[in-house]
Amino acid sequence: MEIPNGISTADLASLLEDAPDENTCNCSDSNRLSQAQIEEIACDVLDSVMDELNSEDCTLVHKVICLMAISRFKLWHESLAENMIEEGIPFDLVKGWLFDAGKLQACGQLLQSVSVSDDDFTCAHA
């Protein structure tokens, strides 16, 4: 393949004609949720659970939701790393996912060390 020394004005004009309009190239047009939508969904889920509980149980339920979310997030990181290893991806590219799984494990352990009530069955030192 030969690399040209230059490009003609006609070629540039042709490329410009075929280029999408800058107003049509908008990454936010994807089907992904926006930050505001994600936060609203998370708040709605928590609010709907909390609305059904008496106030004495709310804190412990919040803690259990956090622990479950952390556990799932940790498992997702571990599974992703395992799949990458099985696909033969170099460990240098995989280890970040495992480091993050370890950080999530530490988050869960730290949260378990915080008691939120006398009957906190999740508390590691109870």
Tab-separated table of C-alpha atoms in Angstrom:
chain	number	residue	atom	x	y	z
A	1	MET	CA	0.000	0.000	0.000
A	2	GLU	CA	1.402	3.344	-1.025
A	3	ILE	CA	0.820	6.357	1.203
A	4	PRO	CA	0.060	9.454	-0.893
A	5	ASN	CA	2.124	12.598	-0.448
A	6	GLY	CA	-1.027	14.676	-0.404
A	7	ILE	CA	-4.728	14.723	-1.054
A	8	SER	CA	-6.512	16.745	-3.660
A	9	THR	CA	-9.038	19.435	-2.884
A	10	ALA	CA	-11.620	17.455	-4.842
A	11	ASP	CA	-11.000	14.380	-2.661
A	12	LEU	CA	-11.386	16.494	0.478
A	13	ALA	CA	-14.616	17.995	-0.832
A	14	SER	CA	-15.898	14.495	-1.605
A	15	LEU	CA	-15.097	13.316	1.930
A	16	LEU	CA	-16.786	16.374	3.381
A	17	GLU	CA	-19.955	15.714	1.376
A	18	ASP	CA	-20.112	12.129	2.650
A	19	ALA	CA	-19.334	13.036	6.258
A	20	PRO	CA	-22.258	12.920	8.681
A	21	ASP	CA	-23.589	16.216	9.918
A	22	GLU	CA	-22.099	17.100	13.305
A	23	ASN	CA	-25.627	17.290	14.728
A	24	THR	CA	-26.290	13.660	13.771
A	25	CYS	CA	-23.157	12.291	15.443
A	26	ASN	CA	-24.379	12.259	18.999
A	27	CYS	CA	-23.211	9.453	21.263
A	28	SER	CA	-25.991	10.239	23.714
A	29	ASP	CA	-28.480	8.892	21.156
A	30	SER	CA	-27.650	5.345	22.245
A	31	ASN	CA	-30.072	3.082	24.081
A	32	ARG	CA	-28.021	3.387	27.277
A	33	LEU	CA	-29.513	5.077	30.314
A	34	SER	CA	-28.251	8.493	31.311
A	35	GLN	CA	-26.704	9.152	34.726
A	36	ALA	CA	-29.902	10.889	35.858
A	37	GLN	CA	-32.038	7.937	34.726
A	38	ILE	CA	-29.806	5.432	36.516
A	39	GLU	CA	-29.866	7.446	39.738
A	40	GLU	CA	-33.650	7.848	39.519
A	41	ILE	CA	-34.155	4.096	39.074
A	42	ALA	CA	-31.877	3.321	42.025
A	43	CYS	CA	-33.694	5.843	44.244
A	44	ASP	CA	-37.100	4.541	43.157
A	45	VAL	CA	-36.104	0.967	44.023
A	46	LEU	CA	-34.793	1.942	47.448
A	47	ASP	CA	-37.783	4.186	48.146
A	48	SER	CA	-40.261	1.469	47.171
A	49	VAL	CA	-38.621	-0.997	49.558
A	50	MET	CA	-38.383	1.531	52.370
A	51	ASP	CA	-42.015	2.611	51.993
A	52	GLU	CA	-43.117	-0.916	52.912
A	53	LEU	CA	-41.045	-1.198	56.109
A	54	ASN	CA	-41.286	0.111	59.606
A	55	SER	CA	-38.585	2.624	60.462
A	56	GLU	CA	-36.776	0.225	62.828
A	57	ASP	CA	-35.950	-2.130	59.950
A	58	CYS	CA	-34.976	0.445	57.302
A	59	THR	CA	-31.330	0.819	58.251
A	60	LEU	CA	-30.681	-2.909	58.417
A	61	VAL	CA	-32.478	-3.469	55.100
A	62	HIS	CA	-30.348	-0.709	53.536
A	63	LYS	CA	-27.220	-2.437	54.856
A	64	VAL	CA	-28.285	-5.833	53.515
A	65	ILE	CA	-29.068	-4.295	50.110
A	66	CYS	CA	-25.585	-2.739	50.084
A	67	LEU	CA	-23.930	-6.020	51.063
A	68	MET	CA	-25.827	-7.917	48.372
A	69	ALA	CA	-25.001	-5.311	45.735
A	70	ILE	CA	-21.316	-5.355	46.704
A	71	SER	CA	-21.303	-9.163	46.587
A	72	ARG	CA	-22.864	-9.203	43.111
A	73	PHE	CA	-20.499	-6.514	41.871
A	74	LYS	CA	-17.514	-8.494	43.244
A	75	LEU	CA	-18.775	-11.691	41.600
A	76	TRP	CA	-19.211	-9.839	38.296
A	77	HIS	CA	-15.573	-8.654	38.435
A	78	GLU	CA	-14.348	-12.159	39.289
A	79	SER	CA	-16.417	-13.760	36.515
A	80	LEU	CA	-15.190	-11.252	33.967
A	81	ALA	CA	-11.575	-11.912	34.965
A	82	GLU	CA	-12.135	-15.679	34.804
A	83	ASN	CA	-13.642	-15.406	31.313
A	84	MET	CA	-10.744	-13.236	30.165
A	85	ILE	CA	-8.240	-15.813	31.458
A	86	GLU	CA	-10.128	-18.622	29.687
A	87	GLU	CA	-9.977	-16.592	26.456
A	88	GLY	CA	-6.203	-16.349	26.812
A	89	ILE	CA	-6.066	-12.641	27.516
A	90	PRO	CA	-2.725	-11.729	29.130
A	91	PHE	CA	-2.832	-11.572	32.907
A	92	ASP	CA	-1.575	-7.976	32.911
A	93	LEU	CA	-4.916	-6.995	31.345
A	94	VAL	CA	-6.905	-9.210	33.727
A	95	LYS	CA	-5.351	-8.353	37.063
A	96	GLY	CA	-7.064	-4.958	37.339
A	97	TRP	CA	-10.432	-6.708	37.446
A	98	LEU	CA	-9.184	-8.995	40.213
A	99	PHE	CA	-7.718	-6.071	42.161
A	100	ASP	CA	-11.094	-4.352	41.969
A	101	ALA	CA	-12.821	-7.547	43.145
A	102	GLY	CA	-10.509	-7.463	46.173
A	103	LYS	CA	-11.415	-3.839	46.841
A	104	LEU	CA	-15.092	-4.762	46.719
A	105	GLN	CA	-14.467	-7.630	49.128
A	106	ALA	CA	-12.819	-5.148	51.492
A	107	CYS	CA	-15.823	-2.813	51.163
A	108	GLY	CA	-18.156	-5.624	52.168
A	109	GLN	CA	-15.986	-6.590	55.126
A	110	LEU	CA	-15.774	-2.982	56.272
A	111	LEU	CA	-19.539	-2.585	56.040
A	112	GLN	CA	-20.023	-5.793	58.008
A	113	SER	CA	-17.957	-4.299	60.822
A	114	VAL	CA	-20.480	-1.479	61.253
A	115	SER	CA	-23.419	-2.357	63.497
A	116	VAL	CA	-26.695	-0.650	62.710
A	117	SER	CA	-28.873	-2.200	65.421
A	118	ASP	CA	-28.866	-4.593	68.358
A	119	ASP	CA	-30.205	-7.337	66.087
A	120	ASP	CA	-27.770	-6.712	63.183
A	121	PHE	CA	-27.180	-10.278	62.055
A	122	THR	CA	-24.748	-9.070	59.344
A	123	CYS	CA	-22.274	-7.616	61.810
A	124	ALA	CA	-18.979	-9.512	61.671
A	125	HIS	CA	-18.175	-8.832	65.334
A	126	ALA	CA	-21.658	-9.430	66.732
